[in-house]
Coordinates of N, CA and C in Angstrom, one line a residue:
X211 N -48.0 -35.3 64.8 CA -48.1 -34.2 63.8 C -47.5 -34.6 62.5
X212 N -48.1 -34.0 61.4 CA -47.6 -34.4 60.1 C -46.2 -33.9 59.9
X213 N -45.3 -34.7 59.1 CA -43.9 -34.3 58.9 C -43.8 -33.0 58.1
X214 N -42.8 -32.2 58.3 CA -42.6 -30.9 57.5 C -42.2 -31.3 56.1
X215 N -42.8 -30.5 55.2 CA -42.4 -30.8 53.7 C -40.9 -30.6 53.5
X216 N -40.4 -31.4 52.6 CA -38.9 -31.3 52.2 C -38.6 -30.0 51.6
X217 N -37.5 -29.4 51.9 CA -37.1 -28.1 51.3 C -36.8 -28.3 49.8
X218 N -37.3 -27.3 49.0 CA -37.0 -27.4 47.6 C -35.5 -27.1 47.3
X219 N -34.9 -27.8 46.4 CA -33.5 -27.4 46.0 C -33.4 -26.0 45.4
X220 N -32.3 -25.3 45.7 CA -32.1 -24.0 45.2 C -31.9 -24.1 43.7
X221 N -32.5 -23.1 43.0 CA -32.4 -23.1 41.5 C -30.9 -23.0 41.1
X222 N -30.6 -23.7 40.0 CA -29.2 -23.6 39.5 C -28.9 -22.2 39.0
X223 N -27.7 -21.7 39.2 CA -27.4 -20.3 38.8 C -27.4 -20.2 37.2
X224 N -27.9 -19.1 36.8 CA -28.0 -18.9 35.3 C -26.6 -18.9 34.7
X225 N -26.4 -19.5 33.6 CA -25.1 -19.4 32.9 C -24.7 -18.0 32.6
X226 N -23.4 -17.7 32.8 CA -22.9 -16.4 32.5 C -23.0 -16.1 31.0
X227 N -23.3 -14.9 30.6 CA -23.5 -14.6 29.1 C -22.1 -14.8 28.5
X228 N -22.2 -15.3 27.3 CA -20.9 -15.5 26.5 C -20.3 -14.2 26.2
X229 N -19.0 -14.2 26.3 CA -18.3 -12.9 26.0 C -18.4 -12.6 24.5
X230 N -18.6 -11.3 24.2 CA -18.8 -10.9 22.8 C -17.5 -11.2 22.1
X231 N -17.6 -11.8 20.9 CA -16.4 -12.1 20.1 C -15.6 -10.8 19.7
X232 N -14.3 -10.9 19.8 CA -13.5 -9.7 19.4 C -12.7 -10.0 18.2
X233 N -12.4 -9.0 17.4 CA -11.7 -9.3 16.2 C -10.7 -8.2 16.0
X234 N -9.4 -8.6 15.8 CA -8.4 -7.6 15.6 C -8.6 -6.8 14.3
X235 N -9.2 -7.5 13.3 CA -9.5 -6.9 12.1 C -10.4 -5.7 12.2
X236 N -11.3 -5.8 13.2 CA -12.3 -4.7 13.4 C -11.7 -3.6 14.2
X237 N -10.9 -3.9 15.2 CA -10.5 -3.0 16.2 C -9.0 -2.4 16.0
X238 N -8.4 -2.8 14.9 CA -7.0 -2.4 14.7 C -6.8 -0.9 14.7
X239 N -7.8 -0.2 14.2 CA -7.7 1.3 14.0 C -8.0 2.1 15.3
X240 N -8.6 1.5 16.3 CA -9.2 2.2 17.4 C -8.2 3.1 18.0
X241 N -7.0 2.6 18.4 CA -6.0 3.4 19.1 C -4.9 3.9 18.2
X242 N -4.3 3.0 17.5 CA -3.2 3.4 16.7 C -3.4 4.4 15.6
X243 N -4.6 4.2 15.0 CA -4.8 4.9 13.7 C -5.7 6.2 13.9
X244 N -6.4 6.4 15.0 CA -7.1 7.6 15.1 C -6.6 8.5 16.1
X245 N -5.6 8.1 16.9 CA -4.9 8.9 17.9 C -3.5 9.2 17.5
X246 N -3.0 8.8 16.4 CA -1.6 8.9 16.1 C -1.2 10.4 15.8
X247 N -2.2 11.3 15.6 CA -1.8 12.7 15.4 C -1.3 13.2 16.7
X248 N -1.7 12.6 17.8 CA -1.3 13.1 19.1 C 0.1 12.6 19.6
X249 N 0.5 11.6 18.9 CA 1.8 10.9 19.2 C 3.0 11.8 18.8
X250 N 4.1 11.6 19.5 CA 5.3 12.4 19.2 C 6.3 11.5 18.4
X251 N 7.1 12.1 17.5 CA 8.1 11.3 16.8 C 9.4 11.4 17.6
X252 N 9.6 12.4 18.4 CA 10.9 12.5 19.1 C 10.8 11.8 20.4
X253 N 12.0 11.2 20.8 CA 12.0 10.4 22.0 C 11.5 11.1 23.2
X254 N 11.9 12.4 23.3 CA 11.5 13.1 24.5 C 10.0 13.5 24.5
X255 N 9.3 13.3 23.4 CA 7.9 13.6 23.4 C 7.5 15.0 23.6
X256 N 8.3 15.9 23.2 CA 8.0 17.3 23.5 C 7.2 18.0 22.4
X257 N 7.2 17.4 21.2 CA 6.5 18.0 20.0 C 5.6 17.0 19.4
X258 N 4.4 17.5 19.0 CA 3.5 16.7 18.2 C 3.9 16.7 16.8
X259 N 3.4 15.7 16.0 CA 3.8 15.6 14.6 C 3.5 16.9 13.8
X260 N 2.3 17.5 14.0 CA 2.1 18.7 13.2 C 2.8 19.9 13.7
X261 N 3.5 19.8 14.8 CA 4.4 20.9 15.3 C 5.8 20.8 14.8
X262 N 6.2 19.6 14.2 CA 7.5 19.5 13.7 C 7.8 20.2 12.4
X263 N 9.0 20.7 12.2 CA 9.4 21.3 11.0 C 9.7 20.2 9.9
X264 N 9.7 20.6 8.7 CA 9.9 19.6 7.6 C 11.2 18.9 7.8
X265 N 12.3 19.6 8.2 CA 13.6 19.0 8.4 C 13.6 18.0 9.5
X266 N 12.7 18.2 10.6 CA 12.6 17.3 11.7 C 11.9 16.0 11.3
X267 N 10.9 16.1 10.4 CA 10.2 14.9 9.9 C 11.2 14.1 9.0
X268 N 11.9 14.8 8.1 CA 12.9 14.1 7.3 C 13.9 13.4 8.1
X269 N 14.4 14.0 9.2 CA 15.4 13.4 10.0 C 14.9 12.2 10.7
X270 N 13.6 12.0 10.9 CA 13.0 10.9 11.6 C 12.9 9.7 10.6
X271 N 12.9 9.9 9.3 CA 12.7 8.8 8.4 C 13.7 7.7 8.4
X272 N 15.0 8.0 8.4 CA 16.0 6.9 8.4 C 15.7 5.9 9.6
X273 N 15.4 6.4 10.8 CA 15.2 5.5 11.9 C 13.9 4.6 11.6
X274 N 12.9 5.3 11.1 CA 11.7 4.5 10.8 C 11.9 3.4 9.7
X275 N 12.7 3.8 8.7 CA 13.1 2.8 7.7 C 13.8 1.6 8.3
X276 N 14.7 1.9 9.2 CA 15.5 0.8 9.8 C 14.6 -0.1 10.6
X277 N 13.6 0.5 11.3 CA 12.7 -0.3 12.1 C 11.8 -1.1 11.3
X278 N 11.3 -0.6 10.2 CA 10.4 -1.3 9.3 C 11.1 -2.4 8.6
X279 N 12.4 -2.2 8.3 CA 13.2 -3.3 7.6 C 13.5 -4.4 8.6
X280 N 13.8 -4.1 9.9 CA 14.2 -5.1 10.8 C 13.0 -5.8 11.5
X281 N 11.9 -5.0 11.8 CA 10.8 -5.5 12.5 C 9.6 -5.8 11.7
X282 N 9.6 -5.4 10.5 CA 8.4 -5.7 9.6 C 7.3 -4.7 9.9
X283 N 6.1 -5.0 9.3 CA 5.0 -4.1 9.3 C 4.2 -4.3 10.7
X284 N 4.9 -4.0 11.7 CA 4.3 -4.0 13.0 C 3.2 -2.9 13.2
X285 N 2.2 -3.1 14.0 CA 1.1 -2.2 14.0 C 1.5 -0.8 14.4
X286 N 2.4 -0.7 15.4 CA 2.8 0.6 15.9 C 3.7 1.3 14.8
X287 N 4.5 0.6 14.1 CA 5.3 1.2 13.0 C 4.4 1.6 11.8
X288 N 3.4 0.8 11.5 CA 2.5 1.1 10.4 C 1.8 2.4 10.8
X289 N 1.3 2.5 12.0 CA 0.6 3.7 12.5 C 1.5 4.9 12.3
X290 N 2.8 4.8 12.7 CA 3.7 5.9 12.6 C 3.9 6.3 11.2
X291 N 4.1 5.3 10.3 CA 4.3 5.6 8.9 C 3.1 6.3 8.3
X292 N 1.9 5.8 8.6 CA 0.7 6.4 8.1 C 0.5 7.9 8.6
X293 N 0.9 8.1 9.9 CA 0.9 9.4 10.4 C 1.8 10.4 9.6
X294 N 3.0 9.9 9.3 CA 3.9 10.8 8.6 C 3.4 11.0 7.2
X295 N 2.9 10.0 6.5 CA 2.3 10.1 5.1 C 1.2 11.1 5.2
X296 N 0.3 11.0 6.2 CA -0.8 11.9 6.3 C -0.4 13.3 6.4
X297 N 0.6 13.6 7.3 CA 1.1 14.9 7.6 C 1.8 15.5 6.3
X298 N 2.6 14.7 5.7 CA 3.3 15.2 4.5 C 2.3 15.4 3.3
X299 N 1.3 14.6 3.2 CA 0.3 14.8 2.1 C -0.4 16.1 2.4
X300 N -0.7 16.4 3.7 CA -1.3 17.7 4.0 C -0.5 18.9 3.6
X301 N 0.8 18.8 3.9 CA 1.7 19.9 3.6 C 2.1 20.0 2.1
X302 N 2.3 18.9 1.5 CA 2.9 19.0 0.1 C 1.8 18.9 -1.0
X303 N 0.7 18.2 -0.7 CA -0.4 18.1 -1.7 C -1.6 18.9 -1.3
X304 N -1.7 19.4 -0.1 CA -2.9 20.1 0.3 C -4.1 19.2 0.5
X305 N -3.8 17.9 0.7 CA -4.9 16.9 0.8 C -4.6 16.1 2.1
X306 N -5.5 16.1 3.0 CA -5.3 15.3 4.3 C -6.2 14.1 4.3
X307 N -5.7 12.9 4.3 CA -6.5 11.7 4.2 C -7.5 11.7 5.4
X308 N -8.7 11.3 5.1 CA -9.8 11.2 6.1 C -9.6 9.8 6.7
X309 N -10.4 9.6 7.8 CA -10.3 8.3 8.5 C -10.7 7.2 7.6
X310 N -11.7 7.3 6.8 CA -12.1 6.2 5.9 C -10.9 5.9 4.9
X311 N -10.1 6.8 4.6 CA -9.0 6.6 3.7 C -7.9 5.8 4.5
X312 N -7.7 6.2 5.8 CA -6.7 5.5 6.6 C -7.1 4.0 6.7
X313 N -8.4 3.8 7.0 CA -8.8 2.4 7.1 C -8.7 1.6 5.7
X314 N -9.0 2.3 4.6 CA -8.8 1.7 3.3 C -7.4 1.4 3.1
X315 N -6.5 2.3 3.4 CA -5.0 2.0 3.3 C -4.6 0.9 4.1
X316 N -5.1 0.8 5.3 CA -4.6 -0.3 6.2 C -5.1 -1.7 5.7
X317 N -6.3 -1.7 5.1 CA -6.9 -2.9 4.6 C -6.0 -3.4 3.4
X318 N -5.7 -2.4 2.5 CA -4.9 -2.7 1.3 C -3.5 -3.2 1.7
X319 N -2.9 -2.7 2.8 CA -1.6 -3.1 3.2 C -1.6 -4.6 3.7
X320 N -2.8 -5.1 4.0 CA -3.0 -6.5 4.4 C -3.2 -7.4 3.2
X321 N -3.2 -6.8 2.0 CA -3.4 -7.5 0.7 C -4.8 -7.8 0.4
X322 N -5.7 -7.0 0.9 CA -7.1 -7.1 0.6 C -7.6 -6.0 -0.2
X323 N -8.9 -6.1 -0.7 CA -9.5 -5.0 -1.5 C -10.3 -4.1 -0.6
X324 N -10.1 -2.8 -0.7 CA -10.9 -1.8 0.0 C -11.9 -1.2 -1.1
X325 N -13.1 -1.4 -0.9 CA -14.1 -0.8 -1.8 C -14.4 0.6 -1.5
X326 N -14.2 1.5 -2.4 CA -14.4 3.0 -2.2 C -15.3 3.5 -3.3
X327 N -16.2 4.4 -2.9 CA -17.0 5.0 -3.9 C -16.3 6.1 -4.7
X328 N -16.8 6.5 -5.8 CA -16.3 7.6 -6.6 C -16.2 8.9 -5.8
X329 N -15.0 9.5 -5.8 CA -14.9 10.7 -5.0 C -14.3 10.5 -3.6
X330 N -14.2 9.3 -3.2 CA -13.7 9.1 -1.8 C -12.1 9.1 -1.8
X331 N -11.5 9.2 -2.9 CA -10.0 9.5 -2.9 C -9.2 8.2 -2.9
X332 N -9.4 7.4 -4.0 CA -8.6 6.2 -4.1 C -7.2 6.4 -4.4
X333 N -6.9 7.5 -5.2 CA -5.5 7.8 -5.5 C -4.7 8.2 -4.3
X334 N -5.3 9.0 -3.4 CA -4.6 9.3 -2.2 C -4.5 8.2 -1.2
X335 N -5.6 7.4 -1.1 CA -5.6 6.2 -0.2 C -4.5 5.3 -0.6
X336 N -4.2 5.1 -1.9 CA -3.2 4.1 -2.3 C -1.8 4.5 -1.8
X337 N -1.6 5.8 -1.6 CA -0.2 6.2 -1.2 C 0.1 5.8 0.2
X338 N -0.9 5.6 1.1 CA -0.6 5.2 2.5 C 0.0 3.8 2.5
X339 N -0.6 2.7 1.9 CA 0.1 1.4 2.0 C 1.4 1.4 1.1
X340 N 1.3 2.2 0.0 CA 2.5 2.2 -1.0 C 3.7 2.8 -0.3
X341 N 3.6 3.9 0.4 CA 4.7 4.5 1.1 C 5.2 3.7 2.2
X342 N 4.3 3.1 3.0 CA 4.7 2.3 4.1 C 5.4 1.1 3.7
X343 N 4.9 0.4 2.7 CA 5.6 -0.8 2.2 C 7.0 -0.5 1.6
X344 N 7.0 0.7 0.8 CA 8.3 1.1 0.2 C 9.3 1.4 1.3
X345 N 8.9 2.1 2.3 CA 9.8 2.4 3.4 C 10.3 1.2 4.1
X346 N 9.5 0.1 4.1 CA 9.9 -1.2 4.7 C 10.8 -2.0 3.7
X347 N 11.1 -1.4 2.5 CA 12.0 -2.2 1.6 C 11.2 -3.1 0.7
X348 N 9.9 -3.0 0.6 CA 9.1 -3.9 -0.2 C 8.8 -3.2 -1.5
X349 N 9.2 -3.7 -2.7 CA 8.9 -3.1 -4.0 C 7.4 -3.0 -4.2
X350 N 6.9 -1.9 -4.7 CA 5.5 -1.6 -4.8 C 5.1 -1.3 -6.2
X351 N 4.1 -2.0 -6.7 CA 3.5 -1.6 -8.0 C 2.1 -1.1 -7.7
X352 N 1.8 0.1 -8.2 CA 0.4 0.6 -8.2 C -0.2 0.5 -9.5
X353 N -1.3 -0.3 -9.6 CA -1.8 -0.7 -10.9 C -3.2 0.0 -11.1
X354 N -3.3 0.6 -12.3 CA -4.5 1.3 -12.6 C -4.9 0.9 -14.0
X355 N -5.9 1.6 -14.7 CA -6.5 1.1 -15.9 C -6.1 1.7 -17.2
X356 N -5.4 2.8 -17.2 CA -4.9 3.4 -18.5 C -3.7 4.2 -18.2
X357 N -3.0 4.5 -19.3 CA -1.8 5.3 -19.3 C -2.0 6.7 -18.7
X358 N -3.1 7.3 -19.1 CA -3.4 8.7 -18.6 C -3.4 8.7 -17.0
X359 N -4.0 7.7 -16.4 CA -4.0 7.7 -14.9 C -2.7 7.3 -14.4
X360 N -1.9 6.5 -15.1 CA -0.6 6.2 -14.6 C 0.3 7.5 -14.5
X361 N 0.3 8.3 -15.6 CA 1.1 9.5 -15.6 C 0.5 10.6 -14.6
X362 N -0.8 10.7 -14.6 CA -1.4 11.7 -13.8 C -1.2 11.4 -12.3
X363 N -1.4 10.2 -11.9 CA -1.3 9.8 -10.5 C 0.1 9.9 -10.0
X364 N 1.1 9.4 -10.8 CA 2.5 9.5 -10.4 C 3.0 10.9 -10.3
X365 N 2.5 11.8 -11.2 CA 2.9 13.2 -11.1 C 2.2 13.9 -9.9
X366 N 0.9 13.6 -9.8 CA 0.1 14.3 -8.7 C 0.6 14.0 -7.3
X367 N 0.9 12.7 -7.1 CA 1.4 12.3 -5.8 C 2.9 12.4 -5.7
X368 N 3.6 12.9 -6.7 CA 5.1 13.0 -6.7 C 5.7 13.8 -5.6
X369 N 5.1 14.9 -5.2 CA 5.7 15.7 -4.1 C 5.8 14.9 -2.8
X370 N 4.8 14.1 -2.6 CA 4.7 13.3 -1.4 C 5.9 12.3 -1.4
X371 N 6.0 11.6 -2.5 CA 7.1 10.6 -2.6 C 8.5 11.2 -2.5
X372 N 8.6 12.4 -3.1 CA 9.9 13.0 -3.1 C 10.3 13.4 -1.7
X373 N 9.3 14.0 -0.9 CA 9.6 14.3 0.4 C 10.1 13.1 1.2
X374 N 9.5 12.0 1.0 CA 9.9 10.8 1.8 C 11.1 10.1 1.2
X375 N 11.7 10.6 0.2 CA 12.9 10.1 -0.4 C 12.7 8.8 -1.2
X376 N 11.5 8.6 -1.7 CA 11.1 7.4 -2.5 C 11.2 7.6 -4.0
X377 N 11.8 6.7 -4.7 CA 11.9 6.8 -6.1 C 10.6 6.3 -6.8
X378 N 10.1 6.9 -7.9 CA 8.9 6.6 -8.5 C 9.1 6.4 -10.0
X379 N 8.6 5.3 -10.6 CA 8.7 5.1 -12.0 C 7.3 4.9 -12.6
X380 N 7.2 5.0 -13.9 CA 5.9 4.8 -14.6 C 6.2 3.9 -15.8
X381 N 5.2 3.0 -16.0 CA 5.2 2.0 -17.2 C 4.1 2.4 -18.1
X382 N 4.4 2.8 -19.3 CA 3.3 3.1 -20.3 C 3.6 2.4 -21.6
X383 N 2.7 2.5 -22.6 CA 2.9 1.9 -23.9 C 4.1 2.5 -24.6
X384 N 4.7 1.6 -25.5 CA 5.8 2.0 -26.4 C 7.0 2.5 -25.6
X385 N 7.3 2.0 -24.5 CA 8.5 2.2 -23.8 C 9.6 1.2 -24.2
X386 N 10.8 1.6 -24.2 CA 11.9 0.7 -24.6 C 12.2 -0.2 -23.4
X387 N 12.8 -1.4 -23.7 CA 13.1 -2.3 -22.6 C 14.0 -1.7 -21.5
X388 N 14.9 -0.8 -21.9 CA 15.8 -0.2 -20.9 C 15.0 0.8 -20.0
X389 N 14.1 1.5 -20.6 CA 13.3 2.4 -19.8 C 12.4 1.7 -18.9
X390 N 11.9 0.5 -19.3 CA 11.0 -0.3 -18.5 C 11.8 -0.8 -17.3
X391 N 13.0 -1.3 -17.6 CA 13.8 -1.8 -16.5 C 14.1 -0.7 -15.4
X392 N 14.4 0.5 -15.9 CA 14.7 1.6 -15.0 C 13.4 1.9 -14.2
X393 N 12.2 1.9 -14.8 CA 11.0 2.2 -14.1 C 10.7 1.1 -13.0
X394 N 10.9 -0.2 -13.4 CA 10.7 -1.3 -12.4 C 11.7 -1.3 -11.3
X395 N 12.8 -0.7 -11.5 CA 13.8 -0.7 -10.4 C 13.5 0.4 -9.4
X396 N 12.5 1.2 -9.6 CA 12.2 2.2 -8.6 C 11.4 1.6 -7.4
X397 N 11.4 2.3 -6.3 CA 10.7 1.7 -5.1 C 9.2 1.6 -5.3
X398 N 8.6 2.6 -6.1 CA 7.2 2.6 -6.4 C 7.1 2.7 -7.9
X399 N 6.3 1.8 -8.5 CA 6.1 1.8 -10.0 C 4.7 1.9 -10.3
X400 N 4.2 2.9 -11.1 CA 2.9 3.0 -11.6 C 2.8 2.3 -12.9
X401 N 1.7 1.5 -13.2 CA 1.5 0.9 -14.5 C 0.1 0.4 -14.6
X402 N -0.3 0.1 -15.8 CA -1.6 -0.5 -16.1 C -1.5 -2.0 -15.9
X403 N -2.7 -2.6 -15.7 CA -2.7 -4.1 -15.5 C -2.2 -4.8 -16.8
X404 N -2.5 -4.2 -17.9 CA -2.0 -4.9 -19.2 C -0.5 -4.8 -19.3
X405 N 0.1 -3.7 -19.0 CA 1.5 -3.5 -19.1 C 2.3 -4.4 -18.1
X406 N 1.8 -4.4 -16.9 CA 2.5 -5.2 -15.8 C 2.4 -6.7 -16.1
X407 N 1.2 -7.2 -16.5 CA 1.0 -8.6 -16.8 C 1.8 -9.0 -18.0
X408 N 1.7 -8.2 -19.1 CA 2.5 -8.6 -20.3 C 4.0 -8.6 -20.1
X409 N 4.5 -7.6 -19.3 CA 5.9 -7.6 -19.0 C 6.3 -8.8 -18.2
X410 N 5.5 -9.3 -17.3 CA 5.8 -10.5 -16.5 C 5.8 -11.7 -17.5
X411 N 4.8 -11.8 -18.3 CA 4.7 -13.0 -19.2 C 5.9 -13.0 -20.2
X412 N 6.2 -11.8 -20.8 CA 7.3 -11.7 -21.7 C 8.6 -12.1 -21.0
X413 N 8.8 -11.7 -19.8 CA 10.1 -12.0 -19.1 C 10.1 -13.5 -18.9
X414 N 9.0 -14.1 -18.6 CA 8.9 -15.6 -18.4 C 9.3 -16.3 -19.7
X415 N 8.8 -15.8 -20.8 CA 9.1 -16.4 -22.1 C 10.6 -16.3 -22.4
X416 N 11.2 -15.1 -22.1 CA 12.6 -14.9 -22.4 C 13.5 -15.7 -21.5
X417 N 13.1 -15.8 -20.3 CA 14.0 -16.6 -19.3 C 13.8 -18.1 -19.4
X418 N 12.7 -18.5 -20.0 CA 12.4 -19.9 -20.0 C 12.1 -20.5 -18.6
X419 N 12.3 -21.8 -18.5 CA 12.0 -22.4 -17.2 C 13.2 -22.6 -16.3
X420 N 14.3 -22.0 -16.6 CA 15.5 -22.2 -15.8 C 15.3 -21.2 -14.6
X421 N 15.3 -21.8 -13.4 CA 15.2 -21.0 -12.2 C 16.5 -20.4 -11.8
X422 N 17.0 -19.4 -12.6 CA 18.3 -18.8 -12.3 C 18.2 -17.6 -11.4
X423 N 19.3 -17.0 -11.3 CA 19.4 -15.8 -10.4 C 18.5 -14.7 -10.8
X424 N 18.4 -14.5 -12.1 CA 17.5 -13.4 -12.6 C 16.1 -13.6 -12.3
X425 N 15.6 -14.9 -12.4 CA 14.2 -15.2 -12.0 C 14.0 -15.0 -10.5
X426 N 15.0 -15.3 -9.7 CA 14.8 -15.1 -8.3 C 14.8 -13.6 -8.0
X427 N 15.5 -12.8 -8.7 CA 15.4 -11.4 -8.5 C 14.1 -10.8 -8.9
X428 N 13.5 -11.4 -10.0 CA 12.2 -10.9 -10.5 C 11.2 -11.3 -9.4
X429 N 11.3 -12.5 -8.9 CA 10.3 -12.9 -7.8 C 10.4 -12.1 -6.6
X430 N 11.6 -11.6 -6.3 CA 11.8 -10.8 -5.1 C 11.1 -9.4 -5.3
X431 N 11.0 -9.0 -6.5 CA 10.4 -7.7 -6.8 C 8.9 -7.7 -6.8
X432 N 8.3 -8.9 -7.1 CA 6.9 -9.0 -7.2 C 6.3 -9.3 -5.8
X433 N 6.4 -8.4 -4.9 CA 6.0 -8.6 -3.6 C 4.7 -8.0 -3.2
X434 N 4.5 -6.8 -3.7 CA 3.2 -6.1 -3.3 C 2.7 -5.2 -4.4
X435 N 1.5 -5.4 -4.8 CA 0.8 -4.6 -5.8 C -0.4 -4.0 -5.2
X436 N -0.6 -2.7 -5.4 CA -1.8 -2.0 -5.0 C -2.6 -1.6 -6.2
X437 N -3.8 -2.1 -6.3 CA -4.7 -1.9 -7.5 C -5.6 -0.7 -7.2
X438 N -5.4 0.3 -8.0 CA -6.4 1.4 -8.0 C -7.5 1.1 -9.0
X439 N -8.8 1.3 -8.5 CA -9.9 0.9 -9.4 C -9.8 -0.6 -9.7
X440 N -9.8 -1.4 -8.7 CA -9.6 -2.8 -8.8 C -10.7 -3.5 -9.6
X441 N -11.9 -3.1 -9.4 CA -13.0 -3.7 -10.2 C -12.9 -3.5 -11.7
X442 N -12.6 -2.3 -12.1 CA -12.4 -2.0 -13.5 C -11.2 -2.7 -14.0
X443 N -10.2 -2.8 -13.2 CA -9.0 -3.5 -13.7 C -9.3 -5.0 -13.9
X444 N -10.0 -5.6 -13.0 CA -10.4 -7.0 -13.1 C -11.2 -7.2 -14.3
X445 N -12.3 -6.4 -14.5 CA -13.2 -6.6 -15.6 C -12.5 -6.4 -17.0
X446 N -11.6 -5.4 -17.0 CA -10.8 -5.2 -18.2 C -10.0 -6.4 -18.6
X447 N -9.3 -7.0 -17.6 CA -8.5 -8.1 -17.8 C -9.3 -9.3 -18.4
X448 N -10.6 -9.5 -17.9 CA -11.4 -10.5 -18.3 C -11.8 -10.3 -19.8
X449 N -12.0 -9.1 -20.2 CA -12.4 -8.8 -21.6 C -11.2 -9.0 -22.5
X450 N -10.0 -8.9 -22.0 CA -8.8 -8.9 -22.9 C -7.9 -10.1 -22.6
X451 N -8.1 -11.2 -23.3 CA -7.2 -12.4 -23.0 C -5.8 -12.0 -23.2
X452 N -4.9 -12.5 -22.3 CA -3.5 -12.2 -22.3 C -2.8 -13.5 -22.9
X453 N -2.5 -13.5 -24.2 CA -2.0 -14.7 -24.8 C -0.7 -14.3 -25.6
X454 N 0.4 -14.0 -24.9 CA 1.6 -13.8 -25.6 C 2.2 -15.1 -26.2
X455 N 3.0 -15.0 -27.2 CA 3.6 -16.3 -27.7 C 5.0 -16.0 -28.1
X456 N 5.8 -17.0 -28.1 CA 7.2 -16.8 -28.5 C 7.3 -16.7 -30.0
X457 N 8.1 -15.7 -30.5 CA 8.2 -15.6 -32.0 C 8.6 -16.9 -32.6
X458 N 8.0 -17.2 -33.8 CA 8.3 -18.5 -34.5 C 9.7 -18.3 -35.2
X459 N 10.4 -19.5 -35.2 CA 11.7 -19.5 -35.9 C 11.5 -19.2 -37.4
X460 N 12.5 -18.5 -38.0 CA 12.4 -18.2 -39.4 C 12.5 -19.5 -40.2

């Protein structure tokens, strides 16, 4: 009889599909930033944030400050700070940041640019990273395009900063050097791109190239800047060359 045909080899198993790439930059807001209204500030967890009295929220701020100072901008601490800023803005300003503003604030806290359309609330969005960084002990500059917006935004957002115990200064045209120093010593300082850049360049000219203690203090203060209307600020700077010079000797 004819031999039986050889058995065919079993087909190789299909390769497993590659796991979908994950990105912390995309998923950072999923739990911490959209569910934080349900989280409690008190250790016993008996009250939600919106159930707390103003005095209870204020009483929680020193502990949050200490944690931000010692542990840095950890995700859970940033979420907690954003939650408090959102709740206080609702109570003191009558403005409750939307989810898109929370995401914009988180992006700005990472030192990136958040593009927002007209009417989406850039002024309120900027307070989220500004307050969080200031509570962490990081000096903050909020940079806009003209003196009117400097004064308007600082005054408009003032009740929020006052509730959180943060000092706010403004830098405008024709201020004396003493007034400028006082404004820059605040935890949050509003100013235009022109004023901030020229003040920096003038200080460099006055101090020279000696890396002394004062320059180190200046460097320590230039840690975080939040640009409101970043595109207009950038374009305005390109149109206006910044060319200060040392006064010539008589």
